[in-house]
CSV table of C-alpha atoms and ligand atoms in Angstrom, one decimal:
chain,number,residue,atom,x,y,z
A,19,MET,CA,-80.4,146.4,143.0
A,20,LYS,CA,-79.4,147.5,139.6
A,21,ILE,CA,-81.7,146.7,136.6
A,22,GLU,CA,-79.1,144.3,135.1
A,23,GLU,CA,-79.0,142.3,138.3
A,24,LEU,CA,-82.8,142.3,138.7
A,25,PHE,CA,-83.2,140.7,135.4
A,26,ARG,CA,-80.0,138.6,135.4
A,27,VAL,CA,-80.6,135.0,134.2
A,28,SER,CA,-77.1,134.4,133.0
A,29,GLY,CA,-75.8,130.9,133.8
A,30,TYR,CA,-79.3,129.7,134.7
A,31,GLY,CA,-80.4,126.2,133.8
A,32,VAL,CA,-83.8,126.3,132.1
A,33,VAL,CA,-86.3,123.7,130.7
A,34,VAL,CA,-89.1,124.6,128.3
A,35,THR,CA,-91.7,122.1,127.2
A,36,GLY,CA,-93.2,122.8,123.8
A,37,GLY,CA,-90.0,124.8,123.3
A,38,ALA,CA,-89.6,124.2,119.5
A,39,SER,CA,-92.4,126.6,118.4
A,40,GLY,CA,-94.4,129.6,119.2
A,41,LEU,CA,-94.6,130.9,122.8
A,42,GLY,CA,-92.2,128.2,124.1
A,43,LEU,CA,-89.6,129.2,121.6
A,44,GLY,CA,-90.1,132.8,122.6
A,45,TYR,CA,-89.5,131.9,126.2
A,46,ALA,CA,-86.4,129.9,125.2
A,47,GLU,CA,-85.0,132.8,123.1
A,48,ALA,CA,-85.6,135.3,125.9
A,49,LEU,CA,-83.7,133.3,128.4
A,50,ALA,CA,-80.9,132.0,126.1
A,51,GLU,CA,-80.3,135.5,124.6
A,52,ASN,CA,-79.6,136.6,128.2
A,53,GLY,CA,-77.1,134.0,128.9
A,54,ALA,CA,-79.1,131.0,130.3
A,55,ALA,CA,-78.5,127.4,129.2
A,56,VAL,CA,-81.8,126.1,127.8
A,57,THR,CA,-83.2,122.6,127.2
A,58,LEU,CA,-86.1,122.5,124.7
A,59,LEU,CA,-88.4,119.5,125.2
A,60,ASP,CA,-90.8,118.9,122.4
A,61,ALA,CA,-92.7,116.1,120.6
A,62,ASP,CA,-92.0,117.4,117.2
A,63,ALA,CA,-88.6,116.0,116.3
A,64,ALA,CA,-88.1,117.8,113.0
A,65,ARG,CA,-89.0,121.3,114.3
A,66,LEU,CA,-86.9,120.7,117.5
A,67,ALA,CA,-83.8,119.7,115.5
A,68,GLU,CA,-84.3,122.8,113.2
A,69,GLU,CA,-84.8,125.3,116.0
A,70,THR,CA,-82.0,123.8,118.2
A,71,ARG,CA,-79.6,124.1,115.3
A,72,ARG,CA,-80.7,127.6,114.5
A,73,LEU,CA,-80.3,128.8,118.1
A,74,CYS,CA,-76.9,127.1,118.6
A,75,SER,CA,-75.7,128.7,115.3
A,76,LEU,CA,-76.4,132.1,116.9
A,77,GLY,CA,-74.0,131.1,119.7
A,78,LEU,CA,-76.7,130.4,122.3
A,79,SER,CA,-76.5,127.6,124.8
A,80,VAL,CA,-79.4,125.4,123.7
A,81,ARG,CA,-80.0,121.7,123.6
A,82,GLY,CA,-83.1,119.8,122.5
A,83,GLU,CA,-84.7,116.5,123.5
A,84,VAL,CA,-87.7,114.8,121.9
A,85,VAL,CA,-90.2,114.2,124.7
A,86,ASP,CA,-94.0,113.8,124.6
A,87,VAL,CA,-95.4,115.3,127.9
A,88,ARG,CA,-97.8,112.5,128.0
A,89,ASP,CA,-94.9,110.1,128.8
A,90,HIS,CA,-94.3,111.1,132.4
A,91,ALA,CA,-91.4,108.8,133.0
A,92,ALA,CA,-89.6,110.2,129.9
A,93,LEU,CA,-90.3,113.7,131.2
A,94,ASP,CA,-88.6,112.8,134.5
A,95,ARG,CA,-85.6,111.4,132.6
A,96,ALA,CA,-85.3,114.5,130.4
A,97,PHE,CA,-85.3,116.7,133.5
A,98,ASP,CA,-82.5,114.6,135.0
A,99,ALA,CA,-80.6,114.9,131.7
A,100,ALA,CA,-81.1,118.7,131.6
A,101,LEU,CA,-79.8,119.0,135.1
A,102,ALA,CA,-76.8,116.9,134.2
A,103,ALA,CA,-76.1,119.0,131.1
A,104,HIS,CA,-76.5,122.4,132.6
A,105,GLY,CA,-75.4,121.6,136.1
A,106,ARG,CA,-78.4,123.3,137.7
A,107,LEU,CA,-82.1,123.8,137.2
A,108,ASP,CA,-83.4,127.3,137.9
A,109,VAL,CA,-86.4,127.8,135.7
A,110,VAL,CA,-89.1,125.5,134.2
A,111,PHE,CA,-91.6,126.7,131.6
A,112,ALA,CA,-94.6,124.2,131.6
A,113,ASN,CA,-95.9,125.3,128.3
A,114,ALA,CA,-96.6,122.4,125.8
A,115,GLY,CA,-100.2,122.5,124.7
A,116,ILE,CA,-102.5,121.9,121.8
A,117,ASP,CA,-105.6,123.4,120.3
A,118,SER,CA,-108.8,121.3,120.9
A,119,GLY,CA,-110.4,121.5,117.5
A,120,PRO,CA,-113.6,123.3,116.6
A,121,GLY,CA,-115.8,124.9,119.2
A,122,PHE,CA,-119.5,125.5,118.9
A,123,VAL,CA,-119.2,128.7,116.8
A,124,GLU,CA,-117.2,128.9,113.6
A,125,SER,CA,-115.3,132.2,113.6
A,126,TRP,CA,-113.0,133.8,116.1
A,127,ALA,CA,-114.3,137.4,116.0
A,128,GLY,CA,-116.9,139.6,114.3
A,129,SER,CA,-120.7,140.0,114.6
A,130,GLU,CA,-121.2,136.9,112.4
A,131,ARG,CA,-120.4,133.8,114.5
A,132,PRO,CA,-122.6,131.0,113.1
A,133,ARG,CA,-123.0,127.9,115.1
A,134,ASN,CA,-120.8,124.9,114.2
A,135,ALA,CA,-122.6,121.6,114.7
A,136,GLU,CA,-119.3,119.7,114.5
A,137,GLY,CA,-118.1,121.4,117.6
A,138,SER,CA,-121.2,120.9,119.6
A,139,LEU,CA,-121.2,119.1,123.0
A,140,GLU,CA,-123.1,116.1,121.8
A,141,ARG,CA,-120.5,115.4,119.1
A,142,TYR,CA,-117.5,115.9,121.5
A,143,THR,CA,-115.8,112.5,121.5
A,144,ASP,CA,-114.1,111.0,124.5
A,145,GLU,CA,-111.0,110.6,122.4
A,146,ARG,CA,-110.8,114.3,121.7
A,147,TRP,CA,-111.6,115.3,125.3
A,148,ASN,CA,-109.0,112.9,126.7
A,149,ARG,CA,-106.2,114.0,124.3
A,150,VAL,CA,-106.6,117.7,125.3
A,151,ILE,CA,-106.8,116.9,129.0
A,152,ASP,CA,-103.8,114.5,128.7
A,153,ILE,CA,-101.5,117.1,127.1
A,154,ASN,CA,-102.8,120.5,128.4
A,155,LEU,CA,-103.6,119.5,132.0
A,156,ASN,CA,-101.9,116.2,132.9
A,157,GLY,CA,-98.8,117.2,130.9
A,158,ILE,CA,-98.5,120.4,133.0
A,159,PHE,CA,-98.9,118.4,136.2
A,160,ALA,CA,-96.2,116.0,135.2
A,161,THR,CA,-93.9,118.9,134.2
A,162,LEU,CA,-94.4,120.7,137.5
A,163,ARG,CA,-93.8,117.4,139.4
A,164,ALA,CA,-90.6,116.8,137.5
A,165,GLY,CA,-89.4,120.3,138.3
A,166,ALA,CA,-90.3,120.0,142.0
A,167,ARG,CA,-88.3,116.7,142.3
A,168,ILE,CA,-85.2,118.8,141.6
A,169,MET,CA,-86.1,122.2,143.0
A,170,ARG,CA,-87.5,121.3,146.4
A,171,PRO,CA,-84.2,119.7,147.7
A,172,GLN,CA,-82.2,122.7,146.4
A,173,ARG,CA,-84.8,125.1,147.9
A,174,SER,CA,-84.9,127.4,144.9
A,175,GLY,CA,-86.6,127.7,141.5
A,176,ARG,CA,-89.1,129.3,139.2
A,177,MET,CA,-91.9,127.5,137.5
A,178,ILE,CA,-94.0,129.3,134.9
A,179,VAL,CA,-97.1,127.7,133.4
A,180,THR,CA,-98.7,128.8,130.1
A,181,THR,CA,-102.4,128.9,130.7
A,182,SER,CA,-104.6,131.1,128.6
A,183,VAL,CA,-107.3,133.8,129.0
A,184,ALA,CA,-109.5,130.8,128.3
A,185,ALA,CA,-108.7,129.8,131.9
A,186,TYR,CA,-111.3,132.4,133.0
A,187,GLN,CA,-113.2,133.5,129.9
A,188,CYS,CA,-115.0,131.1,127.5
A,189,GLU,CA,-114.0,131.2,123.9
A,190,PRO,CA,-116.7,129.5,121.9
A,191,ALA,CA,-114.4,129.0,118.8
A,192,ILE,CA,-112.3,126.5,120.8
A,193,GLY,CA,-113.5,123.2,122.0
A,194,SER,CA,-114.6,123.0,125.7
A,195,ALA,CA,-111.9,120.6,126.7
A,196,TYR,CA,-109.5,123.5,126.3
A,197,MET,CA,-111.4,125.7,128.7
A,198,ALA,CA,-111.5,122.9,131.3
A,199,ALA,CA,-107.8,122.1,130.9
A,200,LYS,CA,-106.7,125.7,131.2
A,201,ALA,CA,-108.9,126.5,134.2
A,202,GLY,CA,-107.6,123.4,135.8
A,203,THR,CA,-104.1,124.3,135.0
A,204,ALA,CA,-104.5,127.8,136.5
A,205,HIS,CA,-105.8,126.4,139.8
A,206,LEU,CA,-103.2,123.7,139.8
A,207,MET,CA,-100.6,126.5,139.6
A,208,HIS,CA,-102.2,128.1,142.7
A,209,ALA,CA,-102.0,124.8,144.7
A,210,VAL,CA,-98.4,124.1,143.7
A,211,ALA,CA,-97.4,127.7,144.4
A,212,LEU,CA,-98.9,127.4,147.9
A,213,GLU,CA,-97.1,124.1,148.6
A,214,LEU,CA,-93.7,125.3,147.3
A,215,ALA,CA,-93.6,128.8,148.6
A,216,ALA,CA,-91.8,127.8,151.8
A,217,PHE,CA,-89.0,126.3,149.6
A,218,ASN,CA,-88.3,129.5,147.8
A,219,ILE,CA,-89.9,128.2,144.6
A,220,THR,CA,-92.2,130.6,142.9
A,221,VAL,CA,-95.0,129.3,140.6
A,222,ASN,CA,-96.8,131.7,138.3
A,223,ALA,CA,-98.8,131.6,135.1
A,224,ILE,CA,-98.7,133.5,131.8
A,225,ALA,CA,-102.2,133.7,130.3
A,226,PRO,CA,-101.8,134.7,126.7
A,227,GLY,CA,-104.6,136.2,124.6
A,228,PHE,CA,-104.4,135.7,120.8
A,229,PHE,CA,-100.9,135.0,119.5
A,230,VAL,CA,-99.6,134.1,116.1
A,231,THR,CA,-98.0,130.7,116.5
A,232,ASN,CA,-98.3,127.2,115.0
A,233,ILE,CA,-101.1,126.1,117.3
A,234,GLY,CA,-104.2,124.7,115.5
A,235,GLY,CA,-102.2,124.3,112.3
A,236,GLY,CA,-101.2,127.9,112.4
A,237,HIS,CA,-104.7,129.4,111.7
A,238,ALA,CA,-103.6,132.7,113.4
A,239,LYS,CA,-101.2,133.3,110.5
A,240,GLN,CA,-104.1,134.1,108.1
A,241,ALA,CA,-104.3,137.8,107.4
A,242,SER,CA,-108.1,137.7,107.5
A,243,VAL,CA,-108.1,136.2,111.0
A,244,GLN,CA,-105.5,138.8,112.2
A,245,THR,CA,-107.6,141.6,110.8
A,246,ALA,CA,-110.8,140.4,112.4
A,247,MET,CA,-109.1,139.8,115.8
A,248,GLY,CA,-107.4,143.2,115.5
A,249,LYS,CA,-110.8,144.8,115.6
A,250,ALA,CA,-111.8,142.9,118.7
A,251,ILE,CA,-108.6,143.6,120.6
A,252,PRO,CA,-108.4,147.1,122.2
A,253,MET,CA,-104.8,147.5,121.1
A,254,HIS,CA,-105.9,146.7,117.6
A,255,ARG,CA,-103.5,144.0,116.9
A,256,VAL,CA,-102.8,140.3,117.6
A,257,GLY,CA,-99.8,139.2,119.7
A,258,PHE,CA,-96.5,137.7,118.5
A,259,PRO,CA,-94.0,135.6,120.5
A,260,ASP,CA,-91.7,138.6,120.8
A,261,ASP,CA,-94.4,140.3,122.8
A,262,ILE,CA,-94.2,137.7,125.6
A,263,LYS,CA,-90.4,137.7,126.1
A,264,GLY,CA,-90.3,140.5,128.6
A,265,LEU,CA,-92.9,138.9,130.9
A,266,ALA,CA,-91.1,135.6,130.6
A,267,LEU,CA,-87.8,137.2,131.6
A,268,PHE,CA,-89.5,139.0,134.5
A,269,LEU,CA,-91.0,135.8,135.9
A,270,ALA,CA,-87.8,133.9,135.5
A,271,SER,CA,-85.5,136.5,137.0
A,272,PRO,CA,-84.8,137.9,140.5
A,273,ALA,CA,-87.1,140.8,139.7
A,274,SER,CA,-90.1,138.6,140.5
A,275,ALA,CA,-88.6,137.0,143.6
A,276,TYR,CA,-91.6,137.8,145.9
A,277,LEU,CA,-94.4,137.1,143.3
A,278,THR,CA,-96.0,133.7,143.5
A,279,GLY,CA,-99.4,132.0,142.7
A,280,GLN,CA,-100.3,134.7,140.1
A,281,GLN,CA,-101.7,134.4,136.6
A,282,ILE,CA,-100.7,137.4,134.5
A,283,SER,CA,-102.8,138.0,131.3
A,284,ILE,CA,-101.0,139.3,128.3
A,285,ASP,CA,-103.7,140.0,125.6
A,286,GLY,CA,-103.5,143.6,124.3
A,287,GLY,CA,-106.6,144.4,126.5
A,288,TRP,CA,-108.8,141.7,124.8
A,289,THR,CA,-110.4,140.5,128.1
A,290,LEU,CA,-111.1,144.1,129.3
A,291,GLY,CA,-114.0,144.4,126.9
A,292,VAL,CA,-114.9,146.1,123.6
A,293,ALA,CA,-113.5,149.6,123.0
A,294,ASP,CA,-113.6,150.9,119.4
B,323,LIG,N1,-101.2,131.0,120.5
B,323,LIG,C1,-102.1,131.4,121.3
B,323,LIG,O1,-102.9,132.3,120.9
B,323,LIG,C2,-102.2,130.9,122.7
B,323,LIG,C3,-103.1,131.6,123.6
B,323,LIG,C4,-103.2,131.1,124.9
B,323,LIG,C5,-102.5,130.0,125.3
B,323,LIG,N2,-101.6,129.4,124.4
B,323,LIG,C6,-100.9,128.3,125.0
B,323,LIG,O2,-99.5,128.5,124.7
B,323,LIG,C7,-98.9,127.2,124.7
B,323,LIG,C8,-97.9,127.1,123.5
B,323,LIG,O3,-98.8,127.1,122.4
B,323,LIG,P1,-98.3,127.9,121.0
B,323,LIG,O4,-99.4,128.8,120.7
B,323,LIG,O5,-96.9,128.4,121.2
B,323,LIG,O6,-98.4,126.7,120.0
B,323,LIG,P2,-97.3,126.0,119.0
B,323,LIG,O7,-98.1,124.9,118.4
B,323,LIG,O8,-96.7,127.0,118.2
B,323,LIG,O9,-96.2,125.4,120.0
B,323,LIG,C9,-96.6,124.3,120.9
B,323,LIG,C10,-95.4,123.4,120.9
B,323,LIG,O10,-95.8,122.3,121.8
B,323,LIG,C11,-95.4,121.1,121.2
B,323,LIG,N3,-96.3,120.0,121.8
B,323,LIG,C12,-97.6,119.8,121.5
B,323,LIG,N4,-98.0,118.7,122.1
B,323,LIG,C13,-96.9,118.2,122.8
B,323,LIG,C14,-96.7,117.0,123.6
B,323,LIG,N5,-97.7,116.1,123.8
B,323,LIG,N6,-95.5,116.9,124.2
B,323,LIG,C15,-94.5,117.7,123.9
B,323,LIG,N7,-94.6,118.8,123.1
B,323,LIG,C16,-95.8,119.0,122.6
B,323,LIG,C17,-95.6,121.3,119.8
B,323,LIG,O11,-94.9,120.3,119.0
B,323,LIG,C18,-95.1,122.7,119.6
B,323,LIG,O12,-93.8,122.8,119.3
B,323,LIG,C19,-100.0,126.2,124.8
B,323,LIG,O13,-100.1,125.7,126.1
B,323,LIG,C20,-101.2,126.9,124.4
B,323,LIG,O14,-102.4,126.4,124.9
B,323,LIG,C21,-101.5,129.8,123.1
């Protein structure tokens, strides 16, 4: 098969949750720039309108719908609307997620990582825990279910979940609900991949390391944070949404047809260990 056929997504119908910003927007751009018709689902109405307008003005086939992934019935309706609009559903990116607030240490990197009492286990409120689990774990479950309702009968499809390196490596600067949600999401991906393999539906995960997006109020945009992280990451730099587009295209395209149930880390070597 020729390279252009291996990575051909032209004409595909695609849904991306959390598609108005950061990594989700990167996935959407990667697919739309290669000829797919993409629906962005996002809870942030203003950003969704702005990004949908921007992408359409570039001549890309993109539509947006305001949906909170905690509203599972609305999510199902939005998938039906995307199917009606695009005429098919080939790829789902279950991506929407939030930061979980302070962890039990203050800084992301460096030898000085003082403890942060505010992020301690004893002060972790039920409200904070439930919000993170509701969006980062339950929202992914509802998104995969919405995709399966359409993909199983058609016996084809690609589902790609955004987990995190936090699914298998604890990051003390992020609250513990995030670790639990991401680890749960990674194993949910395994279970769904096993169930749907016989229906020609692949289910995989992208586990990003440290990327500059709007998560957590956009803290990763600070130069001081990027410099500190650049020292901890073996490739000596943080990631940007453009860095994730190739992997997204690979997992969405015929090139990955026989790959399922896998979590692929993309982190500049961060989880390998400390180099120089
Ligand atoms: N940025 C990183 O370093 C990093 C690392 C590992 C994993 N991730 C994961 O990547 C995913 C995308 O995050 P990002 O970094 O691009 O953040 P981001 O804040 O830039 O984008 C997330 C998008 O999701 C939307 N969203 C949030 N809650 C929602 C909800 N309840 N319903 C619908 N949409 C909602 C937001 O409005 C936003 O547009 C998340 O699952 C996050 O956990 C990010």
